[in-house]
JSON list of C-alpha atoms in Angstrom, two decimals:
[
{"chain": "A", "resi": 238, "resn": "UNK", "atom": "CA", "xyz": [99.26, 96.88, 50.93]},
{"chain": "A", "resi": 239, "resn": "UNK", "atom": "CA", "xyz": [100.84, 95.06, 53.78]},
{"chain": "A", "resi": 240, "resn": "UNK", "atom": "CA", "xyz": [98.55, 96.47, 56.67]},
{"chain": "A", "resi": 241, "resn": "UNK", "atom": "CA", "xyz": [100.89, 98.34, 58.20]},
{"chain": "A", "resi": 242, "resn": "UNK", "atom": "CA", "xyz": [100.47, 102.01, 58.79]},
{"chain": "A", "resi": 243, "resn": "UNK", "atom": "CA", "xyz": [103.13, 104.52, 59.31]},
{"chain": "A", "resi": 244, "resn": "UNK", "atom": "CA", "xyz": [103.22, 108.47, 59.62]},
{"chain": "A", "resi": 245, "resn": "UNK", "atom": "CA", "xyz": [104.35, 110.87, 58.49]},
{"chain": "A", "resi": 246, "resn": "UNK", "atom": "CA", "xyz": [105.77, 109.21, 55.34]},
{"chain": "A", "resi": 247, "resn": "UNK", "atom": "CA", "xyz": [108.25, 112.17, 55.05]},
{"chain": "A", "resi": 248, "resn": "UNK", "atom": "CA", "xyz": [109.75, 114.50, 57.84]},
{"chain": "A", "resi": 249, "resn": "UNK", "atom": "CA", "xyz": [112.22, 117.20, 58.05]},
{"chain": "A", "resi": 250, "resn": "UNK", "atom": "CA", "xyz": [113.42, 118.61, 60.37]},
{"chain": "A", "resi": 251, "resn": "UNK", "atom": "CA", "xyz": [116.43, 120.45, 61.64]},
{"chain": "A", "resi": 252, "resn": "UNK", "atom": "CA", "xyz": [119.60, 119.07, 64.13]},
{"chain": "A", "resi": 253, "resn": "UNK", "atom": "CA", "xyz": [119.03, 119.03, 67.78]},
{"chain": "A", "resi": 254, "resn": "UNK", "atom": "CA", "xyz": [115.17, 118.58, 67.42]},
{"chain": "A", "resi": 255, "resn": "UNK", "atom": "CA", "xyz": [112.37, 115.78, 68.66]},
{"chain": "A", "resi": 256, "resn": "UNK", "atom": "CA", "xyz": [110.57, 113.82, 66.23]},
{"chain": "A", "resi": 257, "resn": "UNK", "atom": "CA", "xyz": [108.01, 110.62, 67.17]},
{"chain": "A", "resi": 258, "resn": "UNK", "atom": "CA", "xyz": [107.25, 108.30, 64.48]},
{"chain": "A", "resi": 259, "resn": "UNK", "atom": "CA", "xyz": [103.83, 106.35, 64.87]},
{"chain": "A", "resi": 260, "resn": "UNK", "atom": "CA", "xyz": [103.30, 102.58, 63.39]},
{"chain": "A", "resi": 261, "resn": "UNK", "atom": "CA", "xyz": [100.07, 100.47, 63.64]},
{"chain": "A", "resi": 262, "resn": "UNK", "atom": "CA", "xyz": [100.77, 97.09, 63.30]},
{"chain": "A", "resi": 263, "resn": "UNK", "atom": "CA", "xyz": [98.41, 94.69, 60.68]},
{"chain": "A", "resi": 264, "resn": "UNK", "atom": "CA", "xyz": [95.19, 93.54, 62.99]},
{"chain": "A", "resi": 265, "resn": "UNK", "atom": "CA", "xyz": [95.82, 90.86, 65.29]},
{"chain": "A", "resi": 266, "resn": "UNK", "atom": "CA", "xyz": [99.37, 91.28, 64.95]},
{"chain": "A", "resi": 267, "resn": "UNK", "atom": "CA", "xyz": [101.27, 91.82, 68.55]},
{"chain": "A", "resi": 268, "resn": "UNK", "atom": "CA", "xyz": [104.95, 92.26, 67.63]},
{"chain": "A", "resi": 269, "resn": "UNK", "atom": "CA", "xyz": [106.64, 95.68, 65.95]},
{"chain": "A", "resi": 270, "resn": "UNK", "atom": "CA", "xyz": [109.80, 95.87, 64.97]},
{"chain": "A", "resi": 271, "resn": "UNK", "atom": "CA", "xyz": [111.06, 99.08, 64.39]},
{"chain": "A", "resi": 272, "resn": "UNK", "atom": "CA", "xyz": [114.13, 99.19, 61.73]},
{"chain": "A", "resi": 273, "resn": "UNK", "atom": "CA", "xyz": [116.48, 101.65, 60.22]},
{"chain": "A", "resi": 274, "resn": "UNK", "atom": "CA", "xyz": [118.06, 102.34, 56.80]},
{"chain": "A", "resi": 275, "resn": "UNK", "atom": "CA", "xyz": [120.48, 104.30, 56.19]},
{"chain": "A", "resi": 276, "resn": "UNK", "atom": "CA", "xyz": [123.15, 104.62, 53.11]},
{"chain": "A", "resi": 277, "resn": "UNK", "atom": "CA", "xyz": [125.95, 103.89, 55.24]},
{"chain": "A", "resi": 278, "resn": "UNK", "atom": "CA", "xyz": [124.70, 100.92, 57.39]},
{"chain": "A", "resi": 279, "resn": "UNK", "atom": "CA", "xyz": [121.61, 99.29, 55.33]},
{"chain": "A", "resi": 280, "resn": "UNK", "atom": "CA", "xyz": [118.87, 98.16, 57.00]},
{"chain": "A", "resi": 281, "resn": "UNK", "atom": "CA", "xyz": [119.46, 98.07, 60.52]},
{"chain": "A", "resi": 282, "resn": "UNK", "atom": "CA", "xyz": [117.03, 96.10, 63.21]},
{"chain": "A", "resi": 283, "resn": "UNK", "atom": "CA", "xyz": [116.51, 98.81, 65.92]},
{"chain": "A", "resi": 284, "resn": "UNK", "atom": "CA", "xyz": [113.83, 97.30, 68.38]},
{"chain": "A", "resi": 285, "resn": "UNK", "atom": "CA", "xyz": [110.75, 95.54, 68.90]},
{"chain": "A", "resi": 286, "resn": "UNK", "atom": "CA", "xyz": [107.98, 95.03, 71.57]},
{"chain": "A", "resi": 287, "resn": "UNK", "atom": "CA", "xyz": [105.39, 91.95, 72.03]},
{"chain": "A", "resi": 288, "resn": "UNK", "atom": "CA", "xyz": [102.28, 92.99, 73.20]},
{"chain": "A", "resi": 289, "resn": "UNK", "atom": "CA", "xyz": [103.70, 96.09, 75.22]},
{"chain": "A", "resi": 290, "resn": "UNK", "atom": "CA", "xyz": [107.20, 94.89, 76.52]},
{"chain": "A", "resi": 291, "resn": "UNK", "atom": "CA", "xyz": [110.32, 95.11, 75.06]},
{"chain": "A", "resi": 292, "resn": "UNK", "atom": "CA", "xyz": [111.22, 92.09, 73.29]},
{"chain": "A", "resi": 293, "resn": "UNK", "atom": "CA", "xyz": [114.49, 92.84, 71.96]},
{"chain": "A", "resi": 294, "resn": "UNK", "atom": "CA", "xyz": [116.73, 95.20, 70.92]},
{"chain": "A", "resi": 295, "resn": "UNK", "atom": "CA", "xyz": [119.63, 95.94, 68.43]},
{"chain": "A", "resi": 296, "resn": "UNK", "atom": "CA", "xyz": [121.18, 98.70, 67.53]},
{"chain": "A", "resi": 297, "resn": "UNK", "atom": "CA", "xyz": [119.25, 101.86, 68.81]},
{"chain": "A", "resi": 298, "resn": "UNK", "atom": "CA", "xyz": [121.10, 105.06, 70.10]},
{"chain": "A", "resi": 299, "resn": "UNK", "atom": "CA", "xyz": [120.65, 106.27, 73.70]},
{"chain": "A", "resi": 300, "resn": "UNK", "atom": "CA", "xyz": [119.03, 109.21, 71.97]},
{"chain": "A", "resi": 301, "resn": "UNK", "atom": "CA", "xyz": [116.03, 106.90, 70.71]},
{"chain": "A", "resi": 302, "resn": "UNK", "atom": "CA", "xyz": [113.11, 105.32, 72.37]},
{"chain": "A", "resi": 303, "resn": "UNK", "atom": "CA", "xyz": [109.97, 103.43, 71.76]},
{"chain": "A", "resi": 304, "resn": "UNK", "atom": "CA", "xyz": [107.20, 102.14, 73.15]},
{"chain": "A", "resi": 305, "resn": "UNK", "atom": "CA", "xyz": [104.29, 99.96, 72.38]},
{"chain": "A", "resi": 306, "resn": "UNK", "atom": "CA", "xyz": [100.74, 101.13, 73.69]},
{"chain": "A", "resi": 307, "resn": "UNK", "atom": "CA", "xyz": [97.79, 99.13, 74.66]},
{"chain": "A", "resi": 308, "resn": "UNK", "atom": "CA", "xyz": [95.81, 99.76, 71.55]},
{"chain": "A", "resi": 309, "resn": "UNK", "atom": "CA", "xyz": [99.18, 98.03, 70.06]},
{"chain": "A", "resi": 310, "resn": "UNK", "atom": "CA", "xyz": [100.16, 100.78, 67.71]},
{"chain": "A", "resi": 311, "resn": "UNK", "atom": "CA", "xyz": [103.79, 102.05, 68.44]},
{"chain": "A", "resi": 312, "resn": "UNK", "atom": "CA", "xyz": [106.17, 105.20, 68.47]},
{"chain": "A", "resi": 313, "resn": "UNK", "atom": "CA", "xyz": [109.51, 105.82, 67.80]},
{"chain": "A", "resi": 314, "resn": "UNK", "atom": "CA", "xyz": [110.98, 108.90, 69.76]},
{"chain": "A", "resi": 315, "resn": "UNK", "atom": "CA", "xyz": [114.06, 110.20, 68.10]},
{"chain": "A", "resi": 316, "resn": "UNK", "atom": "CA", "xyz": [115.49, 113.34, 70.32]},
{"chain": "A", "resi": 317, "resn": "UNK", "atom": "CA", "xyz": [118.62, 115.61, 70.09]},
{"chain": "A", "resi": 318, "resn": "UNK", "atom": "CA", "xyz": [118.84, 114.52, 66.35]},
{"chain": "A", "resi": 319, "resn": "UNK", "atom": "CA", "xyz": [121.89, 114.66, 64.01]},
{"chain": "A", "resi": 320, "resn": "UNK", "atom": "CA", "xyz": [122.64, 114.64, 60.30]},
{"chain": "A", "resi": 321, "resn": "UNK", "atom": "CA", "xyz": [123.66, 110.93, 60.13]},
{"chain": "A", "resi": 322, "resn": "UNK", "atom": "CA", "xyz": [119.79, 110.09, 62.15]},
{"chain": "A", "resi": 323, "resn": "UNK", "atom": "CA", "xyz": [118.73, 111.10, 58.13]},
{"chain": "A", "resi": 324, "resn": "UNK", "atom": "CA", "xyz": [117.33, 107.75, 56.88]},
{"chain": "A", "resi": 325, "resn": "UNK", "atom": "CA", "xyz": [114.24, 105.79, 56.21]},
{"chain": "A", "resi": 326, "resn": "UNK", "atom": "CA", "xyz": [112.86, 104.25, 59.27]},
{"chain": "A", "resi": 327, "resn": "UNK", "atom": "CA", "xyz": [110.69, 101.25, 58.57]},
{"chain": "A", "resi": 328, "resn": "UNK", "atom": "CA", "xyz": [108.21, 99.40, 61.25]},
{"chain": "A", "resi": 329, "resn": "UNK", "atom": "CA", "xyz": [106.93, 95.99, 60.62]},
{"chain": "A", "resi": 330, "resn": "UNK", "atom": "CA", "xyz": [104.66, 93.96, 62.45]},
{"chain": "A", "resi": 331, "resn": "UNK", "atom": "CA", "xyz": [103.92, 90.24, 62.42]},
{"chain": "A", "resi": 332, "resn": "UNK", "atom": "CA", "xyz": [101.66, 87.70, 65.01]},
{"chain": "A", "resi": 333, "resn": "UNK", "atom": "CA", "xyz": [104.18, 85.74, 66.84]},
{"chain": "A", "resi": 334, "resn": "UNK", "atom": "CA", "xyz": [106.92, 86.63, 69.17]},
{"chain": "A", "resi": 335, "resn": "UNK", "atom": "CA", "xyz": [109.86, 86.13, 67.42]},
{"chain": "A", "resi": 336, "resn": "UNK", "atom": "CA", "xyz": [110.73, 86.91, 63.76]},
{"chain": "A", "resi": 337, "resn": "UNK", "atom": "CA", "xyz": [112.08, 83.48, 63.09]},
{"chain": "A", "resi": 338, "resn": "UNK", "atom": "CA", "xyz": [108.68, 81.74, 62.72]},
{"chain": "A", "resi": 339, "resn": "UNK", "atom": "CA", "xyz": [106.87, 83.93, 60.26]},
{"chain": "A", "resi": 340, "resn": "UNK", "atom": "CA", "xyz": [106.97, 86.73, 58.44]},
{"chain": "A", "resi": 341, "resn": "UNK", "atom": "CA", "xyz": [107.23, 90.35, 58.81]},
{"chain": "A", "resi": 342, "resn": "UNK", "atom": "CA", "xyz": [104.84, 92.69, 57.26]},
{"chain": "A", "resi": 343, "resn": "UNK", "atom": "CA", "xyz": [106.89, 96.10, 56.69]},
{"chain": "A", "resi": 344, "resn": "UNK", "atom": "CA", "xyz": [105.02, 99.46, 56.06]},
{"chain": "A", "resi": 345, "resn": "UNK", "atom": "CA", "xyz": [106.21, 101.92, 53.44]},
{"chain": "A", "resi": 346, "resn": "UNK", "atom": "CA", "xyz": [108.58, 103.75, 55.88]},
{"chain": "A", "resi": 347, "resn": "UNK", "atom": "CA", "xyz": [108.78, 107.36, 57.62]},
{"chain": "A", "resi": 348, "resn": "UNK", "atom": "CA", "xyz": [111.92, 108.81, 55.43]},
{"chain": "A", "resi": 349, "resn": "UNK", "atom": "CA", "xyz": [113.46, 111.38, 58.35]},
{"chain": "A", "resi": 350, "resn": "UNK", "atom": "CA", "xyz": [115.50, 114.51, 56.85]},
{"chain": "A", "resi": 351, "resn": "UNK", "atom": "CA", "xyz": [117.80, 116.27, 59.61]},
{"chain": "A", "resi": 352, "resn": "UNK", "atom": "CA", "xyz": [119.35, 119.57, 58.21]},
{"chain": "B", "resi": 489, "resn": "UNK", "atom": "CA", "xyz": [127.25, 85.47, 65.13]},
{"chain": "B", "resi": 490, "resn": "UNK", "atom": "CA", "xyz": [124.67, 85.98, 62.11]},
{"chain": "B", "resi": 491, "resn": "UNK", "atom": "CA", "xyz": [125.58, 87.24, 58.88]},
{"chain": "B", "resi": 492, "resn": "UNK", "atom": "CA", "xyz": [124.38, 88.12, 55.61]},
{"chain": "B", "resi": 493, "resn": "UNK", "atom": "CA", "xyz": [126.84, 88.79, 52.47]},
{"chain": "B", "resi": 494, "resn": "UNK", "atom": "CA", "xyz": [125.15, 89.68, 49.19]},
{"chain": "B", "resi": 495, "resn": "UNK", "atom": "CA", "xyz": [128.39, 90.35, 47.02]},
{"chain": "B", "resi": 496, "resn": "UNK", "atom": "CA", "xyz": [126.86, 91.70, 43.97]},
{"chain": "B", "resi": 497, "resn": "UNK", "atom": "CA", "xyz": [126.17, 95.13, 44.52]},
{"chain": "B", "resi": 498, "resn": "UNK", "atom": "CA", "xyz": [124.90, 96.21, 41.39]},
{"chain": "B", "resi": 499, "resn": "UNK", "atom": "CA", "xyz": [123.54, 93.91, 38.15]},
{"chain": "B", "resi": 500, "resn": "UNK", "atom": "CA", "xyz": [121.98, 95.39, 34.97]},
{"chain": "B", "resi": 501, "resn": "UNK", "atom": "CA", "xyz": [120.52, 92.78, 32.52]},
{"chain": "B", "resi": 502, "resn": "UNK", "atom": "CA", "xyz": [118.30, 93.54, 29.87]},
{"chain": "B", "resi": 503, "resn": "UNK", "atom": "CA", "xyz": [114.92, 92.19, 29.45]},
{"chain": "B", "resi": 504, "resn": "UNK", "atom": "CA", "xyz": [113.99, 88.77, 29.18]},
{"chain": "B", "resi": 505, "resn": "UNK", "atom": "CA", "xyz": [117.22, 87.98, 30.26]},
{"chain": "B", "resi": 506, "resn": "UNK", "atom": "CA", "xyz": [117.55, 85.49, 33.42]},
{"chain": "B", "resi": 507, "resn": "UNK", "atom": "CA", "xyz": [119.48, 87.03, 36.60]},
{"chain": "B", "resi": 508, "resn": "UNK", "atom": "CA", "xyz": [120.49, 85.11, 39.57]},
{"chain": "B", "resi": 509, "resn": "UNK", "atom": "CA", "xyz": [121.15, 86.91, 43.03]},
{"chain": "B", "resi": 510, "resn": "UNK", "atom": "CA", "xyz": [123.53, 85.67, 45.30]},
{"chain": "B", "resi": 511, "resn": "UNK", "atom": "CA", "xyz": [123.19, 85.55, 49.19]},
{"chain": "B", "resi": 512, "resn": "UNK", "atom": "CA", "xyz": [125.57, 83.63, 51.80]},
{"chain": "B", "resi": 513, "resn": "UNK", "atom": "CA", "xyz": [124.84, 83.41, 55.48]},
{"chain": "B", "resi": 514, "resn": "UNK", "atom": "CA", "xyz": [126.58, 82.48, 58.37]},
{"chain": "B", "resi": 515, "resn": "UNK", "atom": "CA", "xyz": [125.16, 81.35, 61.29]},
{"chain": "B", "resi": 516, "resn": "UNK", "atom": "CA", "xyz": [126.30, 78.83, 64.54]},
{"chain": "B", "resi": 517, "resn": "UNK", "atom": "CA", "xyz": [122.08, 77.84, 64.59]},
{"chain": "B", "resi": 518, "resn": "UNK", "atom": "CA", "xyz": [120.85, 74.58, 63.30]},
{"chain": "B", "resi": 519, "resn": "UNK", "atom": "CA", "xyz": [117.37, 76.07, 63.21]},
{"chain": "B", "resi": 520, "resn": "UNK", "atom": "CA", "xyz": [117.33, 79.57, 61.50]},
{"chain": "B", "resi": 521, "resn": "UNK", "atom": "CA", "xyz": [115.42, 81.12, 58.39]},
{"chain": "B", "resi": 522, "resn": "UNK", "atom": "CA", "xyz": [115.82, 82.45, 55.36]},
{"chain": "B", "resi": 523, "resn": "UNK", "atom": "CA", "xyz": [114.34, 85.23, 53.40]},
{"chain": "B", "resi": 524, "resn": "UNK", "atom": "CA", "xyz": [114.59, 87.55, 50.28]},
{"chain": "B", "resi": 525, "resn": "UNK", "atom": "CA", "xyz": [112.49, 90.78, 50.30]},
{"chain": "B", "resi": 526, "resn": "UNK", "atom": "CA", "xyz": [111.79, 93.14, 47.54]},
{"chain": "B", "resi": 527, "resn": "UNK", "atom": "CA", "xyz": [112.30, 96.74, 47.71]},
{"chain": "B", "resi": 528, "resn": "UNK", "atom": "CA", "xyz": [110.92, 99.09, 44.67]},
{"chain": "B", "resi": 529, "resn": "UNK", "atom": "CA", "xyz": [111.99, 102.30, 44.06]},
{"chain": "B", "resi": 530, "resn": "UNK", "atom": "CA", "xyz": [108.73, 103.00, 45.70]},
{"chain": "B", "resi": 531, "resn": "UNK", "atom": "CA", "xyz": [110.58, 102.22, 49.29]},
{"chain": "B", "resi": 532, "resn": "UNK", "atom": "CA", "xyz": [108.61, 99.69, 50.72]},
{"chain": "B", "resi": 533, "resn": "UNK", "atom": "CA", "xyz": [109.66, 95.87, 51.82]},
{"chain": "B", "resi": 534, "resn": "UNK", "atom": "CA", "xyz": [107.95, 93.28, 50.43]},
{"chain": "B", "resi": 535, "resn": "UNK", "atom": "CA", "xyz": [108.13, 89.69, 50.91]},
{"chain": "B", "resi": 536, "resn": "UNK", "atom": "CA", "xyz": [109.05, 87.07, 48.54]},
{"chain": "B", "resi": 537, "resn": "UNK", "atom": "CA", "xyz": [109.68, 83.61, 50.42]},
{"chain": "B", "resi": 538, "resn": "UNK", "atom": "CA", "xyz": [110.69, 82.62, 53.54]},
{"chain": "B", "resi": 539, "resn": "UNK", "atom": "CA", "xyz": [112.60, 79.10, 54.14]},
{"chain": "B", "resi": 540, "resn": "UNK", "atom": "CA", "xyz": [113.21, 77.07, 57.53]},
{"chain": "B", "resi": 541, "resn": "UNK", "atom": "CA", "xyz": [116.55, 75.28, 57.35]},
{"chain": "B", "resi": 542, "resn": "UNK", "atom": "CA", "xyz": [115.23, 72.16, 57.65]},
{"chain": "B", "resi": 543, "resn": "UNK", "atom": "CA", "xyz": [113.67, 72.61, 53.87]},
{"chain": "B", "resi": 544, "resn": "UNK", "atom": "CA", "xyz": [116.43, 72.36, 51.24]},
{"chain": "B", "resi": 545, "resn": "UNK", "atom": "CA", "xyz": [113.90, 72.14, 48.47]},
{"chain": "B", "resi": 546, "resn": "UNK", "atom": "CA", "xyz": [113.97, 74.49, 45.65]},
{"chain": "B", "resi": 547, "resn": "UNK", "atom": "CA", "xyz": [111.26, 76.60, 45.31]},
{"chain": "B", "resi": 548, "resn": "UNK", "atom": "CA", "xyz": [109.65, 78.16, 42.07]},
{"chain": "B", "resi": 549, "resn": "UNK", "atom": "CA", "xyz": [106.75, 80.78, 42.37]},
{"chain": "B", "resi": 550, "resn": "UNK", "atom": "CA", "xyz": [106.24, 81.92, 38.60]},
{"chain": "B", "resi": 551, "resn": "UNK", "atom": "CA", "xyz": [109.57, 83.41, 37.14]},
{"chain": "B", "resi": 552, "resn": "UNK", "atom": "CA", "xyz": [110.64, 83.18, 40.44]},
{"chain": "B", "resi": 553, "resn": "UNK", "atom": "CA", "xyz": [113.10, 80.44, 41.65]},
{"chain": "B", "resi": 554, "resn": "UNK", "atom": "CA", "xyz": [115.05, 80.12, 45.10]},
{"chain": "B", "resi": 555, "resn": "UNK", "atom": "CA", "xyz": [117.93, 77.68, 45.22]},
{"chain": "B", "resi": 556, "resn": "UNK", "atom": "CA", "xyz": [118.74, 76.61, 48.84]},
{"chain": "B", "resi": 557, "resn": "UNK", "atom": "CA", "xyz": [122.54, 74.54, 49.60]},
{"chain": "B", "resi": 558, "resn": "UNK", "atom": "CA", "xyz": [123.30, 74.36, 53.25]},
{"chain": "B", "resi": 559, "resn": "UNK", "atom": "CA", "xyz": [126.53, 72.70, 52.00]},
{"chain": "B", "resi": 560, "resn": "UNK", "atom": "CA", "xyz": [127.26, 76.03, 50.45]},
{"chain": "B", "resi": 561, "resn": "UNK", "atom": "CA", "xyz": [125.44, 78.26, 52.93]},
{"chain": "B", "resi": 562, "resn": "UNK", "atom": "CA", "xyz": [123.59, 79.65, 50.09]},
{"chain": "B", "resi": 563, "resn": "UNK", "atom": "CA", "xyz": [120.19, 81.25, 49.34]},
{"chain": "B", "resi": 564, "resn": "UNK", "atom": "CA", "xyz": [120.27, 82.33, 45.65]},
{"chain": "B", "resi": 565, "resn": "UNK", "atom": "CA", "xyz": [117.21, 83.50, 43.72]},
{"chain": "B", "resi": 566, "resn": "UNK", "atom": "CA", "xyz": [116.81, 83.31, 39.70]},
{"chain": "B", "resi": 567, "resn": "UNK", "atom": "CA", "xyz": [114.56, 85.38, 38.40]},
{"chain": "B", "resi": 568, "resn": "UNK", "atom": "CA", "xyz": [113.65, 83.97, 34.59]},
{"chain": "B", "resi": 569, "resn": "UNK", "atom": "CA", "xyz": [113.00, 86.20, 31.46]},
{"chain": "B", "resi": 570, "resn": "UNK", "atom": "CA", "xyz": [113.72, 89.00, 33.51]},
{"chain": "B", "resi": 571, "resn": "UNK", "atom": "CA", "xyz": [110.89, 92.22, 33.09]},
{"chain": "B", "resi": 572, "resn": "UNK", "atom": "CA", "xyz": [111.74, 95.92, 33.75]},
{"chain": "B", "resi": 573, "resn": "UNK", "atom": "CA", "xyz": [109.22, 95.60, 36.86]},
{"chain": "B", "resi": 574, "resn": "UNK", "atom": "CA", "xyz": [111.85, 93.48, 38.77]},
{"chain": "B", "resi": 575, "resn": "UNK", "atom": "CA", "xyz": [113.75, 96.21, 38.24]},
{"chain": "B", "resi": 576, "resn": "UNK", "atom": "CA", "xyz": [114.49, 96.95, 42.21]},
{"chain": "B", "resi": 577, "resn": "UNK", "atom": "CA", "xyz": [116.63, 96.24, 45.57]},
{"chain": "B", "resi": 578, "resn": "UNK", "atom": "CA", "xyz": [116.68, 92.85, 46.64]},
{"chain": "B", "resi": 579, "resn": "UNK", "atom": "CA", "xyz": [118.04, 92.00, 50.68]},
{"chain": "B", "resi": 580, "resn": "UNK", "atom": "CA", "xyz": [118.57, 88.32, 51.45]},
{"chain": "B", "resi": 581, "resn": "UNK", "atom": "CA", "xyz": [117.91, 88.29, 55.34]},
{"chain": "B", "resi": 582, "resn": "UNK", "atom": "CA", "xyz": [118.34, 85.58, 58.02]},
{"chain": "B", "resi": 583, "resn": "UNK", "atom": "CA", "xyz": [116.89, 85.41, 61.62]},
{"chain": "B", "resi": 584, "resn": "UNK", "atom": "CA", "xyz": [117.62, 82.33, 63.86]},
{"chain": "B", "resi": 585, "resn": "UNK", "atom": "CA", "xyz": [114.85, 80.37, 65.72]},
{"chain": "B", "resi": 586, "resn": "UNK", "atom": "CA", "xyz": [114.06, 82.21, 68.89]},
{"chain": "B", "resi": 587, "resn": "UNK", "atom": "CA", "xyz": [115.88, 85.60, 67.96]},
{"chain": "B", "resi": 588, "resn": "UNK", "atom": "CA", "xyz": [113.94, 88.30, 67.16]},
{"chain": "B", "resi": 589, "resn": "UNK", "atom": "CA", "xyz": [115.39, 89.88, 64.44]},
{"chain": "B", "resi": 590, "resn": "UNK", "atom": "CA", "xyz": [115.84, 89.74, 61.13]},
{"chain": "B", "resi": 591, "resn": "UNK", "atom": "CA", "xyz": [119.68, 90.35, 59.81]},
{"chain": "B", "resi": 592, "resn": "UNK", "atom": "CA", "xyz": [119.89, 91.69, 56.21]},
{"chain": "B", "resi": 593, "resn": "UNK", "atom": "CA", "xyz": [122.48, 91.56, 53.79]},
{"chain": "B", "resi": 594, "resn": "UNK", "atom": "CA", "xyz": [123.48, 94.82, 51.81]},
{"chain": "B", "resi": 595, "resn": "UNK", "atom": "CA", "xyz": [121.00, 94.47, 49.28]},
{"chain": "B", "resi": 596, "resn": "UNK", "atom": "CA", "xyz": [121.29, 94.04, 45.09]},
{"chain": "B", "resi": 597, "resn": "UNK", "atom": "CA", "xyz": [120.61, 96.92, 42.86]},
{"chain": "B", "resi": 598, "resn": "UNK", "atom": "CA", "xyz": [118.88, 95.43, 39.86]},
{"chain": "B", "resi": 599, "resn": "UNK", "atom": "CA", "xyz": [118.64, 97.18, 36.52]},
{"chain": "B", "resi": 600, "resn": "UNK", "atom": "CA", "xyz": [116.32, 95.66, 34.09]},
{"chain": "B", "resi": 601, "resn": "UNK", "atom": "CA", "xyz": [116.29, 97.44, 30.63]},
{"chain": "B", "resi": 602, "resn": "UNK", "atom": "CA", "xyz": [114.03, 97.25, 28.03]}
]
């Protein structure tokens, strides 16, 4: 158990629909990264936030969005979704700023089915 | 730019067997780090090692082994007398000092069979 919460674990849902996925990060951690995996382009780094700003961010669609809230647990908003949005979205959370000096603790993942 | 080539896709070995896993990287960075992560058919990511660029010592954690060659830009990882339990994805990722992301290669499929 790596500490780090996600839900739902599983989600479907049909094209052109809204869907948040919620993370809490491992206590005392105060970075989430928010990734994607998908068949077709692996594991993909979306975003991530350091104690409530933006830190970075990769390859997330205009039609995404997340946010980190005080408490420091964090959603990802996925709107006006598609077939190819079908994947397994992962958050992970670790204590410094950038991913480069430790580790990142992954949760089991939110798998997302669009129909 | 940072990248992460794992060029076996698929390897099936039978048990007790040892497997090695291949990862390059490429990356401008003197300072960057390495990692392999586990992934079960169970879904989640877990960690296995992590290794600054500055350390090119092997490492061995139980049947575990990670062989490091900057001269090679290499990260490979041996797993010895191989058990059905390994049987998972393995991603080779990199992330450079002061980036904040970790880039993953395509991930092996490994088959251990009894």
């Amino acid at each position: 158990d790596s500490g780090v919460t996600q839900t739902p674990k599983h989600l479907i849902t049909a094209t052109g629909q809204r869907v948040t996925l919620r993370c809490s990060p491992r206590s005392g951690d105060l970075s989430v990264y928010w990734y994607q995996q998908s068949l077709d382009q692996g594991l993909q780094f979306l975003i991530q936030y350091y104690n409530g700003e933006e830190r970075a961010k990769g390859n997330i669609l205009e039609r995404f969005s997340a946010q980190q809230f005080p408490d420091l647990h964090s959603e990802l908003n996925l709107s006006s979704l598609e077939l190819g949005d079908s994947a397994l979205y992962f958050c992970a959370s670790s204590v410094e700023g950038g991913a480069g000096t430790g580790e990142l603790f992954f949760g089991e993942g939110s798998r997302l089915t669009v129909l | 730019a940072q990248k992460v080539t794992q060029a076996q896709t698929e390897i099936s070995v039978v048990e007790k067997e040892d497997v090695t896993l291949d990862c390059v990287y490429e990356t401008r960075d003197t300072t960057y780090y390495l990692f392999w992560y586990k992934q079960p058919p169970s879904g989640e990511l877990v960690f296995l090692i992590r290794r600054n660029s500055f350390d090119e010592q092997n490492e061995i954690s139980g049947r575990y082994s990670w062989n490091f060659q900057k001269s090679t830009s290499s990260f490979n990882f041996t797993i010895t007398a191989s058990q059905v339990v390994d049987s998972a994805v393995y991603f080779c990722a990199l992330s450079e000092a002061g980036r904040n992301k970790l880039v993953f290669g395509a991930g092996t499929i490994l088959r251990v069979k009894s």
